[in-house]
């Protein structure tokens, strides 16, 4: 029986490649980490309001916040809000909110849609309640 040196070399290279590939690291999914974002507003300038915010959990920052409110023109029970956080450390975080006012307190959902500076790649979402003059957001950041 004759051995083909080229065939034997190919098998040896495949075996080496197989065992080498096992040590290559793989990318894992982002880990969700709990966060709370609380913003307090002065609604006297509705629909464009200003206030302050604080965060806790996965992110611990504070600063100035603005919110633009677009009410549903048909019944006023739903709204789309755009919240912009201006941390005292610089940069911005933009949050979209979908809100409904049929419950007491009103409630909704939020999602980080963009950011700048240190927050350019920040992702997160969750639920919110709206006690008087407050947006109380709880959820997760993906890091």
PDB file of C-alpha atoms in Angstrom:
ATOM      1  CA  UNK A   1       0.000   0.000   0.000  1.00  0.00           C
ATOM      2  CA  UNK A   2       1.410   3.375  -1.057  1.00  0.00           C
ATOM      3  CA  UNK A   3       0.969   6.570   0.972  1.00  0.00           C
ATOM      4  CA  UNK A   4       0.523   9.848  -0.742  1.00  0.00           C
ATOM      5  CA  UNK A   5       2.747  12.393   1.063  1.00  0.00           C
ATOM      6  CA  UNK A   6       0.520  15.305  -0.032  1.00  0.00           C
ATOM      7  CA  UNK A   7      -2.596  13.598   1.351  1.00  0.00           C
ATOM      8  CA  UNK A   8      -0.869  12.879   4.687  1.00  0.00           C
ATOM      9  CA  UNK A   9       0.314  16.476   4.944  1.00  0.00           C
ATOM     10  CA  UNK A  10      -3.222  17.776   4.279  1.00  0.00           C
ATOM     11  CA  UNK A  11      -4.654  15.570   7.044  1.00  0.00           C
ATOM     12  CA  UNK A  12      -1.942  16.746   9.463  1.00  0.00           C
ATOM     13  CA  UNK A  13      -2.732  20.411   8.666  1.00  0.00           C
ATOM     14  CA  UNK A  14      -6.477  19.836   9.201  1.00  0.00           C
ATOM     15  CA  UNK A  15      -5.842  18.221  12.581  1.00  0.00           C
ATOM     16  CA  UNK A  16      -3.612  21.135  13.643  1.00  0.00           C
ATOM     17  CA  UNK A  17      -6.211  23.667  12.462  1.00  0.00           C
ATOM     18  CA  UNK A  18      -8.989  21.841  14.324  1.00  0.00           C
ATOM     19  CA  UNK A  19      -7.169  21.914  17.660  1.00  0.00           C
ATOM     20  CA  UNK A  20      -5.948  25.481  17.196  1.00  0.00           C
ATOM     21  CA  UNK A  21      -9.464  26.816  16.511  1.00  0.00           C
ATOM     22  CA  UNK A  22     -10.685  25.650  19.913  1.00  0.00           C
ATOM     23  CA  UNK A  23      -8.582  28.292  21.657  1.00  0.00           C
ATOM     24  CA  UNK A  24      -9.932  31.276  19.690  1.00  0.00           C
ATOM     25  CA  UNK A  25     -12.145  33.515  21.886  1.00  0.00           C
ATOM     26  CA  UNK A  26     -15.689  34.179  20.706  1.00  0.00           C
ATOM     27  CA  UNK A  27     -17.841  37.297  21.050  1.00  0.00           C
ATOM     28  CA  UNK A  28     -20.557  37.122  23.670  1.00  0.00           C
ATOM     29  CA  UNK A  29     -23.839  39.005  23.875  1.00  0.00           C
ATOM     30  CA  UNK A  30     -24.005  42.216  25.878  1.00  0.00           C
ATOM     31  CA  UNK A  31     -24.913  41.731  29.531  1.00  0.00           C
ATOM     32  CA  UNK A  32     -28.016  43.607  30.772  1.00  0.00           C
ATOM     33  CA  UNK A  33     -27.320  45.638  33.933  1.00  0.00           C
ATOM     34  CA  UNK A  34     -30.134  47.323  35.941  1.00  0.00           C
ATOM     35  CA  UNK A  35     -30.416  51.117  35.801  1.00  0.00           C
ATOM     36  CA  UNK A  36     -32.772  53.764  37.192  1.00  0.00           C
ATOM     37  CA  UNK A  37     -33.128  57.205  35.575  1.00  0.00           C
ATOM     38  CA  UNK A  38     -35.218  59.814  37.393  1.00  0.00           C
ATOM     39  CA  UNK A  39     -35.951  63.188  35.812  1.00  0.00           C
ATOM     40  CA  UNK A  40     -37.937  66.010  37.437  1.00  0.00           C
ATOM     41  CA  UNK A  41     -39.429  68.697  35.172  1.00  0.00           C
ATOM     42  CA  UNK A  42     -41.083  72.105  35.282  1.00  0.00           C
ATOM     43  CA  UNK A  43     -44.123  71.637  33.009  1.00  0.00           C
ATOM     44  CA  UNK A  44     -44.975  75.369  32.865  1.00  0.00           C
ATOM     45  CA  UNK A  45     -43.364  75.534  29.391  1.00  0.00           C
ATOM     46  CA  UNK A  46     -45.188  72.448  28.017  1.00  0.00           C
ATOM     47  CA  UNK A  47     -44.644  70.850  25.444  1.00  0.00           C
ATOM     48  CA  UNK A  48     -40.913  71.714  25.739  1.00  0.00           C
ATOM     49  CA  UNK A  49     -39.896  71.270  29.364  1.00  0.00           C
ATOM     50  CA  UNK A  50     -36.628  71.403  31.290  1.00  0.00           C
ATOM     51  CA  UNK A  51     -35.441  69.901  34.531  1.00  0.00           C
ATOM     52  CA  UNK A  52     -32.765  67.797  36.176  1.00  0.00           C
ATOM     53  CA  UNK A  53     -31.988  64.080  36.284  1.00  0.00           C
ATOM     54  CA  UNK A  54     -30.077  61.523  38.341  1.00  0.00           C
ATOM     55  CA  UNK A  55     -29.239  57.891  37.615  1.00  0.00           C
ATOM     56  CA  UNK A  56     -28.284  54.881  39.709  1.00  0.00           C
ATOM     57  CA  UNK A  57     -27.245  51.314  39.078  1.00  0.00           C
ATOM     58  CA  UNK A  58     -25.282  50.661  35.875  1.00  0.00           C
ATOM     59  CA  UNK A  59     -24.844  54.415  35.354  1.00  0.00           C
ATOM     60  CA  UNK A  60     -24.262  57.025  38.070  1.00  0.00           C
ATOM     61  CA  UNK A  61     -24.502  60.501  36.558  1.00  0.00           C
ATOM     62  CA  UNK A  62     -26.633  63.622  36.961  1.00  0.00           C
ATOM     63  CA  UNK A  63     -27.276  66.855  35.127  1.00  0.00           C
ATOM     64  CA  UNK A  64     -29.784  68.882  33.139  1.00  0.00           C
ATOM     65  CA  UNK A  65     -32.577  67.331  31.089  1.00  0.00           C
ATOM     66  CA  UNK A  66     -34.988  68.523  28.412  1.00  0.00           C
ATOM     67  CA  UNK A  67     -38.111  66.809  27.118  1.00  0.00           C
ATOM     68  CA  UNK A  68     -40.262  67.489  24.069  1.00  0.00           C
ATOM     69  CA  UNK A  69     -43.797  66.041  24.338  1.00  0.00           C
ATOM     70  CA  UNK A  70     -45.911  65.195  21.271  1.00  0.00           C
ATOM     71  CA  UNK A  71     -49.458  64.326  22.388  1.00  0.00           C
ATOM     72  CA  UNK A  72     -51.687  62.158  20.211  1.00  0.00           C
ATOM     73  CA  UNK A  73     -53.895  64.805  18.524  1.00  0.00           C
ATOM     74  CA  UNK A  74     -57.013  62.604  18.525  1.00  0.00           C
ATOM     75  CA  UNK A  75     -57.470  61.830  22.200  1.00  0.00           C
ATOM     76  CA  UNK A  76     -54.435  63.010  24.193  1.00  0.00           C
ATOM     77  CA  UNK A  77     -54.169  59.608  25.927  1.00  0.00           C
ATOM     78  CA  UNK A  78     -50.868  58.712  24.254  1.00  0.00           C
ATOM     79  CA  UNK A  79     -47.678  60.680  23.734  1.00  0.00           C
ATOM     80  CA  UNK A  80     -44.257  60.329  22.172  1.00  0.00           C
ATOM     81  CA  UNK A  81     -41.558  62.136  24.123  1.00  0.00           C
ATOM     82  CA  UNK A  82     -37.918  62.794  23.332  1.00  0.00           C
ATOM     83  CA  UNK A  83     -35.772  63.201  26.440  1.00  0.00           C
ATOM     84  CA  UNK A  84     -32.254  64.609  26.182  1.00  0.00           C
ATOM     85  CA  UNK A  85     -29.944  64.118  29.154  1.00  0.00           C
ATOM     86  CA  UNK A  86     -26.947  66.447  29.517  1.00  0.00           C
ATOM     87  CA  UNK A  87     -24.640  64.823  32.106  1.00  0.00           C
ATOM     88  CA  UNK A  88     -22.447  67.226  34.064  1.00  0.00           C
ATOM     89  CA  UNK A  89     -19.453  65.189  32.797  1.00  0.00           C
ATOM     90  CA  UNK A  90     -20.235  66.092  29.136  1.00  0.00           C
ATOM     91  CA  UNK A  91     -21.886  64.313  26.226  1.00  0.00           C
ATOM     92  CA  UNK A  92     -25.594  63.615  25.729  1.00  0.00           C
ATOM     93  CA  UNK A  93     -28.042  60.718  25.940  1.00  0.00           C
ATOM     94  CA  UNK A  94     -31.206  60.752  23.783  1.00  0.00           C
ATOM     95  CA  UNK A  95     -34.181  58.677  24.986  1.00  0.00           C
ATOM     96  CA  UNK A  96     -37.433  57.967  23.109  1.00  0.00           C
ATOM     97  CA  UNK A  97     -40.494  57.415  25.288  1.00  0.00           C
ATOM     98  CA  UNK A  98     -43.888  55.977  24.355  1.00  0.00           C
ATOM     99  CA  UNK A  99     -46.370  57.016  27.041  1.00  0.00           C
ATOM    100  CA  UNK A 100     -50.042  56.457  27.832  1.00  0.00           C
ATOM    101  CA  UNK A 101     -52.136  58.446  30.288  1.00  0.00           C
ATOM    102  CA  UNK A 102     -55.077  56.043  30.769  1.00  0.00           C
ATOM    103  CA  UNK A 103     -53.625  54.680  34.048  1.00  0.00           C
ATOM    104  CA  UNK A 104     -52.777  56.387  37.302  1.00  0.00           C
ATOM    105  CA  UNK A 105     -49.936  57.160  37.436  1.00  0.00           C
ATOM    106  CA  UNK A 106     -49.375  57.275  33.673  1.00  0.00           C
ATOM    107  CA  UNK A 107     -46.858  54.745  32.357  1.00  0.00           C
ATOM    108  CA  UNK A 108     -44.896  53.782  29.279  1.00  0.00           C
ATOM    109  CA  UNK A 109     -41.690  52.442  27.726  1.00  0.00           C
ATOM    110  CA  UNK A 110     -38.319  54.060  27.065  1.00  0.00           C
ATOM    111  CA  UNK A 111     -35.310  53.324  24.868  1.00  0.00           C
ATOM    112  CA  UNK A 112     -31.930  54.992  24.447  1.00  0.00           C
ATOM    113  CA  UNK A 113     -31.690  55.849  20.744  1.00  0.00           C
ATOM    114  CA  UNK A 114     -28.403  57.766  20.585  1.00  0.00           C
ATOM    115  CA  UNK A 115     -25.704  59.533  22.511  1.00  0.00           C
ATOM    116  CA  UNK A 116     -22.526  61.532  22.155  1.00  0.00           C
ATOM    117  CA  UNK A 117     -19.151  61.536  23.865  1.00  0.00           C
ATOM    118  CA  UNK A 118     -18.767  58.754  26.421  1.00  0.00           C
ATOM    119  CA  UNK A 119     -22.391  57.733  25.712  1.00  0.00           C
ATOM    120  CA  UNK A 120     -22.092  57.305  21.921  1.00  0.00           C
ATOM    121  CA  UNK A 121     -22.528  53.509  22.101  1.00  0.00           C
ATOM    122  CA  UNK A 122     -24.867  53.319  25.090  1.00  0.00           C
ATOM    123  CA  UNK A 123     -27.897  51.027  24.676  1.00  0.00           C
ATOM    124  CA  UNK A 124     -30.765  50.447  27.085  1.00  0.00           C
ATOM    125  CA  UNK A 125     -34.510  50.266  27.555  1.00  0.00           C
ATOM    126  CA  UNK A 126     -37.228  49.645  30.106  1.00  0.00           C
ATOM    127  CA  UNK A 127     -40.485  50.845  31.589  1.00  0.00           C
ATOM    128  CA  UNK A 128     -41.464  54.165  33.128  1.00  0.00           C
ATOM    129  CA  UNK A 129     -44.055  55.698  35.385  1.00  0.00           C
ATOM    130  CA  UNK A 130     -44.954  59.364  35.539  1.00  0.00           C
ATOM    131  CA  UNK A 131     -45.800  60.569  39.024  1.00  0.00           C
ATOM    132  CA  UNK A 132     -46.422  64.359  39.115  1.00  0.00           C
ATOM    133  CA  UNK A 133     -43.605  66.302  37.397  1.00  0.00           C
ATOM    134  CA  UNK A 134     -41.411  63.176  37.242  1.00  0.00           C
ATOM    135  CA  UNK A 135     -40.265  60.592  34.694  1.00  0.00           C
ATOM    136  CA  UNK A 136     -39.230  57.481  36.665  1.00  0.00           C
ATOM    137  CA  UNK A 137     -37.461  55.103  34.262  1.00  0.00           C
ATOM    138  CA  UNK A 138     -36.312  51.640  35.301  1.00  0.00           C
ATOM    139  CA  UNK A 139     -34.718  49.084  33.022  1.00  0.00           C
ATOM    140  CA  UNK A 140     -31.359  47.837  31.817  1.00  0.00           C
ATOM    141  CA  UNK A 141     -28.263  49.052  30.030  1.00  0.00           C
ATOM    142  CA  UNK A 142     -26.482  46.613  27.712  1.00  0.00           C
ATOM    143  CA  UNK A 143     -22.734  46.618  28.321  1.00  0.00           C
TER     144      UNK A 143
END
